[in-house]
JSON list of C-alpha atoms in Angstrom, two decimals:
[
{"chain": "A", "resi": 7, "resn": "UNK", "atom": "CA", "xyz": [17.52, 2.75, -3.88]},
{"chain": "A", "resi": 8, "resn": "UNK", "atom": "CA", "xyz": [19.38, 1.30, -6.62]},
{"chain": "A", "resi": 9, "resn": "UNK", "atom": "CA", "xyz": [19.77, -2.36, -7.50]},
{"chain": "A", "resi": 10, "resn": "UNK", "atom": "CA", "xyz": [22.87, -3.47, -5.67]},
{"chain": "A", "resi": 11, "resn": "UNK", "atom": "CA", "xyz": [21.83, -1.39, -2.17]},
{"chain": "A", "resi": 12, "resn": "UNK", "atom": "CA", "xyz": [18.50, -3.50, -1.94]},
{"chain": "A", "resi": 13, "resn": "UNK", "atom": "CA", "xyz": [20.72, -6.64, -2.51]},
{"chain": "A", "resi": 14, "resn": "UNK", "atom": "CA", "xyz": [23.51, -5.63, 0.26]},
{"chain": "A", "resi": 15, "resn": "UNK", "atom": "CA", "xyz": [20.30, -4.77, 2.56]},
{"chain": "A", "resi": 16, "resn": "UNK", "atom": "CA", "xyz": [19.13, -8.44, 1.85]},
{"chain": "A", "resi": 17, "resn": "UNK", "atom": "CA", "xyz": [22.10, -9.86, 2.27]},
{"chain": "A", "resi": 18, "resn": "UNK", "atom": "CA", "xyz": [23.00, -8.03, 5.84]},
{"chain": "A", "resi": 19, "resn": "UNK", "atom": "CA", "xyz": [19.41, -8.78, 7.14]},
{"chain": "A", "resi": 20, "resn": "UNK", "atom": "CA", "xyz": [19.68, -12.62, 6.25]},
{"chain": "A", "resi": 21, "resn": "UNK", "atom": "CA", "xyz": [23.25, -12.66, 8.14]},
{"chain": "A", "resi": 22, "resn": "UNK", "atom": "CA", "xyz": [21.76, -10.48, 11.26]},
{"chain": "A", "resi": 23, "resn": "UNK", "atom": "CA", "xyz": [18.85, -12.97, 11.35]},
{"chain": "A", "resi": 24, "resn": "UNK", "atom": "CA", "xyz": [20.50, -15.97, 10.96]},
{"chain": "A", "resi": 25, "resn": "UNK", "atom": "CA", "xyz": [23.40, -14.40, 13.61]},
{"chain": "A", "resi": 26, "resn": "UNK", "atom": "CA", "xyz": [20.28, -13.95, 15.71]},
{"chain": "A", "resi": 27, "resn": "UNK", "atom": "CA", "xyz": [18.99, -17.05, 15.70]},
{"chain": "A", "resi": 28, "resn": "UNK", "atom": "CA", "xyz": [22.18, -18.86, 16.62]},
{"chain": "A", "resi": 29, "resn": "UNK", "atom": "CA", "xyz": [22.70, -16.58, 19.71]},
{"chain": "A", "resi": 30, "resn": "UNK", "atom": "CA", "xyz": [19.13, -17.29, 20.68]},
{"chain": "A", "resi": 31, "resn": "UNK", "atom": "CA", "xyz": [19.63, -21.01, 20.71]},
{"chain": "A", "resi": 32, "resn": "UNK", "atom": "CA", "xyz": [22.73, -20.76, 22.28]},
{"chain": "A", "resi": 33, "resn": "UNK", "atom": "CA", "xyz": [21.04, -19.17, 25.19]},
{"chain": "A", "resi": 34, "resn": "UNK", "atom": "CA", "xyz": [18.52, -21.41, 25.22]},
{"chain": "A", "resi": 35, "resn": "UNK", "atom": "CA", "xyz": [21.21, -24.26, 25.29]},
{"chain": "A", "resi": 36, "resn": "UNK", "atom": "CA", "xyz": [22.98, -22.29, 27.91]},
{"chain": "A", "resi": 37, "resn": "UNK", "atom": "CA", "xyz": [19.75, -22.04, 30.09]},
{"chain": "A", "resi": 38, "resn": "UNK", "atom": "CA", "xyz": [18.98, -25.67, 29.50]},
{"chain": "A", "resi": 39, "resn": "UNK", "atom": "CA", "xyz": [22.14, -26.59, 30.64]},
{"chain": "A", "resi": 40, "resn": "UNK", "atom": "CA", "xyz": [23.21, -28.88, 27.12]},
{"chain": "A", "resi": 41, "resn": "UNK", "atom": "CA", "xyz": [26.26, -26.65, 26.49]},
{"chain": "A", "resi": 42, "resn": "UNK", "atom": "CA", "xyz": [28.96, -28.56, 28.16]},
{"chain": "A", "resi": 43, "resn": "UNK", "atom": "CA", "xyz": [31.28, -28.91, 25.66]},
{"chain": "A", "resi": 44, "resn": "UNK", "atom": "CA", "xyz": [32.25, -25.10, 26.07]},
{"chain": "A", "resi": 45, "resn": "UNK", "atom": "CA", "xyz": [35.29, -24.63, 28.41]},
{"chain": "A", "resi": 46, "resn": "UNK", "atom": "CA", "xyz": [35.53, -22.87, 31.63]},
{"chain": "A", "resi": 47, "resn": "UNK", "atom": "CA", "xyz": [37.85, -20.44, 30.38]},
{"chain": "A", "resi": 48, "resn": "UNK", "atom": "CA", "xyz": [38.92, -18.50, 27.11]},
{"chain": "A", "resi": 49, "resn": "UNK", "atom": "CA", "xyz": [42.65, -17.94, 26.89]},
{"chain": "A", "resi": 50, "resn": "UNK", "atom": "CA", "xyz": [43.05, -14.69, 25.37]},
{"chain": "A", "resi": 51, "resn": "UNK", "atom": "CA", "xyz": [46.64, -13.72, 25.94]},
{"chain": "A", "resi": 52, "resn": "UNK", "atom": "CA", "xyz": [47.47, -13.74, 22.15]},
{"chain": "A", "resi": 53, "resn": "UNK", "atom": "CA", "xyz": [44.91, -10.69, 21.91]},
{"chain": "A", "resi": 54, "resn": "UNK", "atom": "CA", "xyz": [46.25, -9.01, 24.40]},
{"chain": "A", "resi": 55, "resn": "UNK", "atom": "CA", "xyz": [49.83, -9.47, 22.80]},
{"chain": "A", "resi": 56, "resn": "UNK", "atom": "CA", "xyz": [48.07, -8.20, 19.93]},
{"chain": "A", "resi": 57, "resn": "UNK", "atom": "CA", "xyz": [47.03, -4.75, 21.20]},
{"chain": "A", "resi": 58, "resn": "UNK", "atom": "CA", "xyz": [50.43, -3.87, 22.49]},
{"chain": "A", "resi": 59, "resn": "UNK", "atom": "CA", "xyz": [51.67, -4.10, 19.64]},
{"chain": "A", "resi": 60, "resn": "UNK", "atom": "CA", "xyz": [52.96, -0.49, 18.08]},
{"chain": "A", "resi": 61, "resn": "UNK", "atom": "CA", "xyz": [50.81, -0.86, 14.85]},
{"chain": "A", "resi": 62, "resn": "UNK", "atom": "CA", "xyz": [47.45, -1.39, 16.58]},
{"chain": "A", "resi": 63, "resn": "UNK", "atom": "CA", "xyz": [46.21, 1.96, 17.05]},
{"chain": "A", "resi": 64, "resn": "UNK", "atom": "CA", "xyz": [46.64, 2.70, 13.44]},
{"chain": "A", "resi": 65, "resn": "UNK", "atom": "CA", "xyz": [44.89, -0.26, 12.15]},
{"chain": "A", "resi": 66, "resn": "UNK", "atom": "CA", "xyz": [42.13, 0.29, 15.05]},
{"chain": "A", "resi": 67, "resn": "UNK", "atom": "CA", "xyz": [42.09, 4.42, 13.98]},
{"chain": "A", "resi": 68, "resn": "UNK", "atom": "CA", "xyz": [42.25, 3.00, 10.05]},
{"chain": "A", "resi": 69, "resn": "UNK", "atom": "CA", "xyz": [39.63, 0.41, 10.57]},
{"chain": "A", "resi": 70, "resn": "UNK", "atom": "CA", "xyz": [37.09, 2.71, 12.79]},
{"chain": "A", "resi": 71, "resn": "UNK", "atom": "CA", "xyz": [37.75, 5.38, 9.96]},
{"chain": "A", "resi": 72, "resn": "UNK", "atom": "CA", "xyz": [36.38, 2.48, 7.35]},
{"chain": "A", "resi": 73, "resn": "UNK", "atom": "CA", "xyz": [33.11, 1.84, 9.02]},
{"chain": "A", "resi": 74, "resn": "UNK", "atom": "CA", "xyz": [32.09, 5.71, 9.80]},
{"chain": "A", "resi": 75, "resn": "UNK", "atom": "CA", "xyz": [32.72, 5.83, 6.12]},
{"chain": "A", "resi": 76, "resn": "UNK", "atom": "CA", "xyz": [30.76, 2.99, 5.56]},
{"chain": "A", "resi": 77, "resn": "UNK", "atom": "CA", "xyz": [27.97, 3.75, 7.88]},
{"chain": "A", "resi": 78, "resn": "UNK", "atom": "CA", "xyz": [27.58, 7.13, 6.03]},
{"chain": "A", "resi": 79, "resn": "UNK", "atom": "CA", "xyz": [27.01, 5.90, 2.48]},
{"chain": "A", "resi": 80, "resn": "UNK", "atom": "CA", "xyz": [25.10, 2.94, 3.72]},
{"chain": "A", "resi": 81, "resn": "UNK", "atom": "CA", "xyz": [22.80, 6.09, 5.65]},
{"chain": "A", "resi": 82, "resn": "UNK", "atom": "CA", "xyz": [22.77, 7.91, 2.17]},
{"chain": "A", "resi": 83, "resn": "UNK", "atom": "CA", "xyz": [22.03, 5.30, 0.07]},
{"chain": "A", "resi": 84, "resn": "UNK", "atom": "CA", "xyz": [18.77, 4.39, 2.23]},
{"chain": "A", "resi": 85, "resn": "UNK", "atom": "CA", "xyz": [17.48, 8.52, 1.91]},
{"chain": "A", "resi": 86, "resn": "UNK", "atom": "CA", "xyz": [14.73, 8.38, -0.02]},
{"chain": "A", "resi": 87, "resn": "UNK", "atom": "CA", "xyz": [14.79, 9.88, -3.83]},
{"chain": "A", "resi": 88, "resn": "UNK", "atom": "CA", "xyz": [11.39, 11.79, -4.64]},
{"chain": "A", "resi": 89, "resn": "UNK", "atom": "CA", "xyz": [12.71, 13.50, -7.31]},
{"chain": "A", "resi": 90, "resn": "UNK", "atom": "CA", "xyz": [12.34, 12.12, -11.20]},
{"chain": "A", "resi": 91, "resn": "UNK", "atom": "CA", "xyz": [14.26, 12.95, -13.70]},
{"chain": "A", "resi": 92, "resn": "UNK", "atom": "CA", "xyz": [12.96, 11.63, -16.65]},
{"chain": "A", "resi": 93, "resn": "UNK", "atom": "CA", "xyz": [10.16, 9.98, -17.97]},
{"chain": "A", "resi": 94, "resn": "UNK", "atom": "CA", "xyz": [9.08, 7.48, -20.75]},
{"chain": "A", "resi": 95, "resn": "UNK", "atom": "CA", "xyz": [6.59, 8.83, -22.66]},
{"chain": "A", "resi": 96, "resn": "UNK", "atom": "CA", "xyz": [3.61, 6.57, -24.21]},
{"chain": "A", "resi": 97, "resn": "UNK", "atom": "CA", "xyz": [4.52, 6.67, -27.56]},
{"chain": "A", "resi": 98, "resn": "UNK", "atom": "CA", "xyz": [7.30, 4.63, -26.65]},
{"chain": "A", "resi": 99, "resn": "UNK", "atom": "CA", "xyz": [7.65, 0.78, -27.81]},
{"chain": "A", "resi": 100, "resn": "UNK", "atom": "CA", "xyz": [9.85, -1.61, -29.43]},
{"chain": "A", "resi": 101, "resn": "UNK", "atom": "CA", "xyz": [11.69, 0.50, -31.83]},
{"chain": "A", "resi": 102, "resn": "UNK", "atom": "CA", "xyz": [12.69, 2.77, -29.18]},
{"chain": "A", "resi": 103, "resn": "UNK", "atom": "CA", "xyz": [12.36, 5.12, -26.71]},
{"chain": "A", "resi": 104, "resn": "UNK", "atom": "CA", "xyz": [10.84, 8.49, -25.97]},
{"chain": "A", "resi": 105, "resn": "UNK", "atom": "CA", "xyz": [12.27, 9.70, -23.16]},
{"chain": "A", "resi": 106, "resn": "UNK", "atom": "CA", "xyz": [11.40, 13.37, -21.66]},
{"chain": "A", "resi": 107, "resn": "UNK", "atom": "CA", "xyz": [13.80, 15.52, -18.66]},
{"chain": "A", "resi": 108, "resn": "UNK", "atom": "CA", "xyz": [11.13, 16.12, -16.27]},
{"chain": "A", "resi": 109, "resn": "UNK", "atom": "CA", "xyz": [12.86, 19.18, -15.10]},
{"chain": "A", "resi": 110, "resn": "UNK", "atom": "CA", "xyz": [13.22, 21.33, -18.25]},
{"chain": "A", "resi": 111, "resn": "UNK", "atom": "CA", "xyz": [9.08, 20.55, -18.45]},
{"chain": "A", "resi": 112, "resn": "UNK", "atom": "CA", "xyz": [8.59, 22.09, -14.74]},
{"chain": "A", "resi": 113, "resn": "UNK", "atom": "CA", "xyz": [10.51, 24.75, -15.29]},
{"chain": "A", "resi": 114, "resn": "UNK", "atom": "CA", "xyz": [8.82, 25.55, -18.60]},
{"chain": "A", "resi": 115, "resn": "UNK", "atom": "CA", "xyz": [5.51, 25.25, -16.65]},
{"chain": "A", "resi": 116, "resn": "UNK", "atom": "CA", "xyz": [6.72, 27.53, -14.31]},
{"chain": "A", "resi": 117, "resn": "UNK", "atom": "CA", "xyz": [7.72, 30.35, -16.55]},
{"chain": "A", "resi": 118, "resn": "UNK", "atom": "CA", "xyz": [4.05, 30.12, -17.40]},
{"chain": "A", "resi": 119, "resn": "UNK", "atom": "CA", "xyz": [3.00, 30.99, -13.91]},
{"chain": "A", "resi": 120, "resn": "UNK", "atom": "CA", "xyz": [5.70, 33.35, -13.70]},
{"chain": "A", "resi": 121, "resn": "UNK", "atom": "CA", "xyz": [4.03, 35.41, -16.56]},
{"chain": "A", "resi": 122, "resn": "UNK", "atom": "CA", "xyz": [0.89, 35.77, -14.17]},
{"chain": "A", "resi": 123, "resn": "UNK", "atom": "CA", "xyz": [0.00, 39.22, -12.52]},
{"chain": "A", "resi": 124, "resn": "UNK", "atom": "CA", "xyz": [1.38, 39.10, -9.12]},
{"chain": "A", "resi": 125, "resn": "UNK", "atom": "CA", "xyz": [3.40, 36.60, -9.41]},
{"chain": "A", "resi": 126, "resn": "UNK", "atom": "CA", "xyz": [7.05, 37.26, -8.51]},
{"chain": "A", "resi": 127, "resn": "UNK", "atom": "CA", "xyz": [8.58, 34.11, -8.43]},
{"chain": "A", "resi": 128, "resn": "UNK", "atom": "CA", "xyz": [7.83, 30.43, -9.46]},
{"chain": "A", "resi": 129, "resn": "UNK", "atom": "CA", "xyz": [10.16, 27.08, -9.36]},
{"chain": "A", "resi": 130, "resn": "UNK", "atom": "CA", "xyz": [8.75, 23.18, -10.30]},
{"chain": "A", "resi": 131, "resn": "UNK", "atom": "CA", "xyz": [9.99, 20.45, -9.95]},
{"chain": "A", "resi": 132, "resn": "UNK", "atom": "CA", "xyz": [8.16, 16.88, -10.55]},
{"chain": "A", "resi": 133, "resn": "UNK", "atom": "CA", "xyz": [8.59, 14.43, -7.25]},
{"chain": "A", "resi": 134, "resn": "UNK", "atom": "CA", "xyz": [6.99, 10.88, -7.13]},
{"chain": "A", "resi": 135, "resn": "UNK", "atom": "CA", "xyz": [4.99, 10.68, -3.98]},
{"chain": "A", "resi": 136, "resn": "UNK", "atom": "CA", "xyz": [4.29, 7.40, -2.38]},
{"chain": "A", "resi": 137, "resn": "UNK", "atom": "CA", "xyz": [3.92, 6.14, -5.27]},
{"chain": "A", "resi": 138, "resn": "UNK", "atom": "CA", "xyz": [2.11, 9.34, -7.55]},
{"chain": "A", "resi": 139, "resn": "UNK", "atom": "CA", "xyz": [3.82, 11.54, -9.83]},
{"chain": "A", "resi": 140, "resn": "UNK", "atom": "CA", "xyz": [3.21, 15.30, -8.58]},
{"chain": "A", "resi": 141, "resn": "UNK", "atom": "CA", "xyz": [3.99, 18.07, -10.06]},
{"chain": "A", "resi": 142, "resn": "UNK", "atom": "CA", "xyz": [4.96, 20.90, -7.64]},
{"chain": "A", "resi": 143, "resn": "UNK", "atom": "CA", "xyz": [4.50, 24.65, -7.98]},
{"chain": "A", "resi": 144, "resn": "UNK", "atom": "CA", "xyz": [6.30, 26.76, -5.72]},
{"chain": "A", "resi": 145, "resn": "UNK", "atom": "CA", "xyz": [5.03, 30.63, -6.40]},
{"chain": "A", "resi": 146, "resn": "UNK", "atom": "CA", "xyz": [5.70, 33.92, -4.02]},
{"chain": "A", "resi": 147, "resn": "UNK", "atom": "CA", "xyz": [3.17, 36.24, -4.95]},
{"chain": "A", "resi": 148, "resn": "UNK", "atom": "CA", "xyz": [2.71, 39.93, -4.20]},
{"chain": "A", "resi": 149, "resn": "UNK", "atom": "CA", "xyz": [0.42, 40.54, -0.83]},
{"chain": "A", "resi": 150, "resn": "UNK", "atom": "CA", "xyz": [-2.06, 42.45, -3.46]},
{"chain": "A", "resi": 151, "resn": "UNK", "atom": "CA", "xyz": [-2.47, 39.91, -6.27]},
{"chain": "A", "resi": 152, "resn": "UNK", "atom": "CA", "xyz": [-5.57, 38.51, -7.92]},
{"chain": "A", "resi": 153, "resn": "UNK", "atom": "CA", "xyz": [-6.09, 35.21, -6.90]},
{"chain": "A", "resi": 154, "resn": "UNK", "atom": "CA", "xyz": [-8.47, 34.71, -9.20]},
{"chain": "A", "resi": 155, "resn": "UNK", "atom": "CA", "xyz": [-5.62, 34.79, -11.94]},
{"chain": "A", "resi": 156, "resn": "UNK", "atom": "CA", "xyz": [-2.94, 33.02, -10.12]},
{"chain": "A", "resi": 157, "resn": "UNK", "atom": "CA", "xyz": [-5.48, 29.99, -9.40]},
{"chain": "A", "resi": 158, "resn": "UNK", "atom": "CA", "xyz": [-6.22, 30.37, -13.53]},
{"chain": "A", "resi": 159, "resn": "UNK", "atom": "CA", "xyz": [-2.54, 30.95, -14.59]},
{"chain": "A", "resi": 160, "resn": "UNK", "atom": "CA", "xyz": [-1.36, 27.57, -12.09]},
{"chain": "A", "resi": 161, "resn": "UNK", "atom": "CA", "xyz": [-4.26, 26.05, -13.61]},
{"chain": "A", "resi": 162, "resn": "UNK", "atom": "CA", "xyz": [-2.79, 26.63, -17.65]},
{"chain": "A", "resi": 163, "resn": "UNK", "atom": "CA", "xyz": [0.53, 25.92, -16.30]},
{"chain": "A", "resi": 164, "resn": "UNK", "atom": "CA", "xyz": [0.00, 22.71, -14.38]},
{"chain": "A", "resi": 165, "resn": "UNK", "atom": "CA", "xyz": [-2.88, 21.85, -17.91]},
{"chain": "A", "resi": 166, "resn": "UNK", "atom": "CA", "xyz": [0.73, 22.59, -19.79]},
{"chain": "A", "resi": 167, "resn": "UNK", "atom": "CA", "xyz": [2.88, 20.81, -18.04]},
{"chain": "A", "resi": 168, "resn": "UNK", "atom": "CA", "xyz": [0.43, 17.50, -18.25]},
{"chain": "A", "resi": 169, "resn": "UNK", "atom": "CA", "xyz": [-0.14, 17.76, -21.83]},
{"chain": "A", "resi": 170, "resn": "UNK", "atom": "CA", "xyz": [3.66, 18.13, -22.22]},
{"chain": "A", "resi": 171, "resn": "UNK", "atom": "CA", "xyz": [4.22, 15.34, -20.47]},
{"chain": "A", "resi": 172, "resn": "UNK", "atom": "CA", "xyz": [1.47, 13.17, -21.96]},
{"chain": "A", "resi": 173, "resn": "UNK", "atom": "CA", "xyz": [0.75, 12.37, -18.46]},
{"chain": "A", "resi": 174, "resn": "UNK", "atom": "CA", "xyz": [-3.26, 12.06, -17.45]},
{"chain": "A", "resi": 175, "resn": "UNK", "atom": "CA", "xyz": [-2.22, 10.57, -13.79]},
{"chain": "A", "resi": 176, "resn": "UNK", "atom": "CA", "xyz": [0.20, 13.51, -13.22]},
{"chain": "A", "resi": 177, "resn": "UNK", "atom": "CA", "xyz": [-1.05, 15.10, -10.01]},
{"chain": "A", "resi": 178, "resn": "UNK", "atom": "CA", "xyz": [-0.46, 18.89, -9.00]},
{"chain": "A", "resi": 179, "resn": "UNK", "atom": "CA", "xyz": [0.58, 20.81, -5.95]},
{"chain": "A", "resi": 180, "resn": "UNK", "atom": "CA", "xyz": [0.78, 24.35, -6.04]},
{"chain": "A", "resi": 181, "resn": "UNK", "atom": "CA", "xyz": [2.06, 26.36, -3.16]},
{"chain": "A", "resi": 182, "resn": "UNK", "atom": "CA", "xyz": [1.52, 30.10, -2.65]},
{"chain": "A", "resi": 183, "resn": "UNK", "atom": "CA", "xyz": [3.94, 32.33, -0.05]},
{"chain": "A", "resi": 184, "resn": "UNK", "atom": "CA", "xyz": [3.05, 35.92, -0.05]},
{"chain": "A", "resi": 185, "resn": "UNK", "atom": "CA", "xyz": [6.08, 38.07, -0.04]},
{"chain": "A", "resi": 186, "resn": "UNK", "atom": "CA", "xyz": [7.09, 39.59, 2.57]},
{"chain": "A", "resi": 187, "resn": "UNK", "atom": "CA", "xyz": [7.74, 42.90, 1.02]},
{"chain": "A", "resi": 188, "resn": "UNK", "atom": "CA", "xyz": [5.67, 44.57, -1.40]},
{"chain": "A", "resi": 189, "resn": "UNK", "atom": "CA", "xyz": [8.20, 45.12, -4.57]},
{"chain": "A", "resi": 190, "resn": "UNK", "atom": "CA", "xyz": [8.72, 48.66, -5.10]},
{"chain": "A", "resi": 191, "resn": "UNK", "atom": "CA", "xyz": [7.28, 49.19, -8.53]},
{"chain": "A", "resi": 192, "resn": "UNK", "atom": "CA", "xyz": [8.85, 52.03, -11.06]},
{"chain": "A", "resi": 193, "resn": "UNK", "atom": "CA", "xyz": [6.37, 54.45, -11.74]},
{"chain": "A", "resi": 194, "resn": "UNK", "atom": "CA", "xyz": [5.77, 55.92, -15.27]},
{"chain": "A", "resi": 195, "resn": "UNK", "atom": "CA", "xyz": [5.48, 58.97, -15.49]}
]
């Protein structure tokens, strides 16, 4: 969540507590009978005026249209964001910054895996999860591969990808799917 979301949350919750609070001691004011400077009745014929008038189902429509709007990007502002993009590396300090894209790393790592036996397919990405960085292999392998050599090549690749990074609390999560079809494979002749 970015800066100015965590500061509208704040600000909401303070207003919905303290609009709590005074409806709670109202009620208990109510209930204790000390509320007798509120009138019997509420004259609210100038609201009625008001919603016979010709305009008020556009505003209403215009206003209702506002808050779904509203209520969205409040909703997608508060999913969380696991992916990173980029990282500072160590060598960084006053003078400047070194700054890596995450992705272009997984990916590399992944082409690595991707040159393994049996491997047909492999994506990465690097997510931060509850609070660790993880490095995630996704890999579809062929129903007949070594695993042997796909544990060894995710090992090099994930060993790659850390070094790369300069990362030694980089954690790694590599996911196999066996294909559901066997790949038909030219044959030489």
């Amino acid at each position: 969540m970015s800066r100015g979301v965590i500061f509208l949350d704040r600000v909401a919750g303070v207003l919905f507590g303290l609009l709590l609070v005074a409806a709670g001691a109202a009620a208990l004011l109510w209930w204790h009978g000390d509320l007798t400077t509120l009138p019997d009745r509420i004259d609210l014929s100038g609201l009625r005026d008001l919603t016979q008038q010709s305009w008020w189902p556009w505003a209403t429509a215009a206003a209702g249209f506002v808050l779904i709007v509203l209520g969205l990007r409040w909703m997608a502002a508060h999913l969380p964001r696991r992916g990173v993009n980029e990282l500072t590396l160590p060598g960084s300090d006053g003078t400047g910054r070194l700054r890596v894209a995450v992705g272009s790393a997984a990916d590399a790592a992944a082409d690595v895996l991707d040159q393994v036996r049996g491997v047909r397919s492999a994506r990465g990405k690097v997510i931060s999860d509850r609070g660790q960085l993880v490095a995630t292999l996704d890999a579809v392998i062929e129903a007949d591969a070594d695993l042997a050599a796909v544990a060894h090549g995710a090992d090099q690749a994930v060993g790659e990808l850390r070094q790369a990074l300069e990362r030694d609390d980089l954690r790694a999560r590599v996911q196999l799917k066996v294909a559901s079809r066997s790949r038909s494979v030219p044959r030489v002749q």
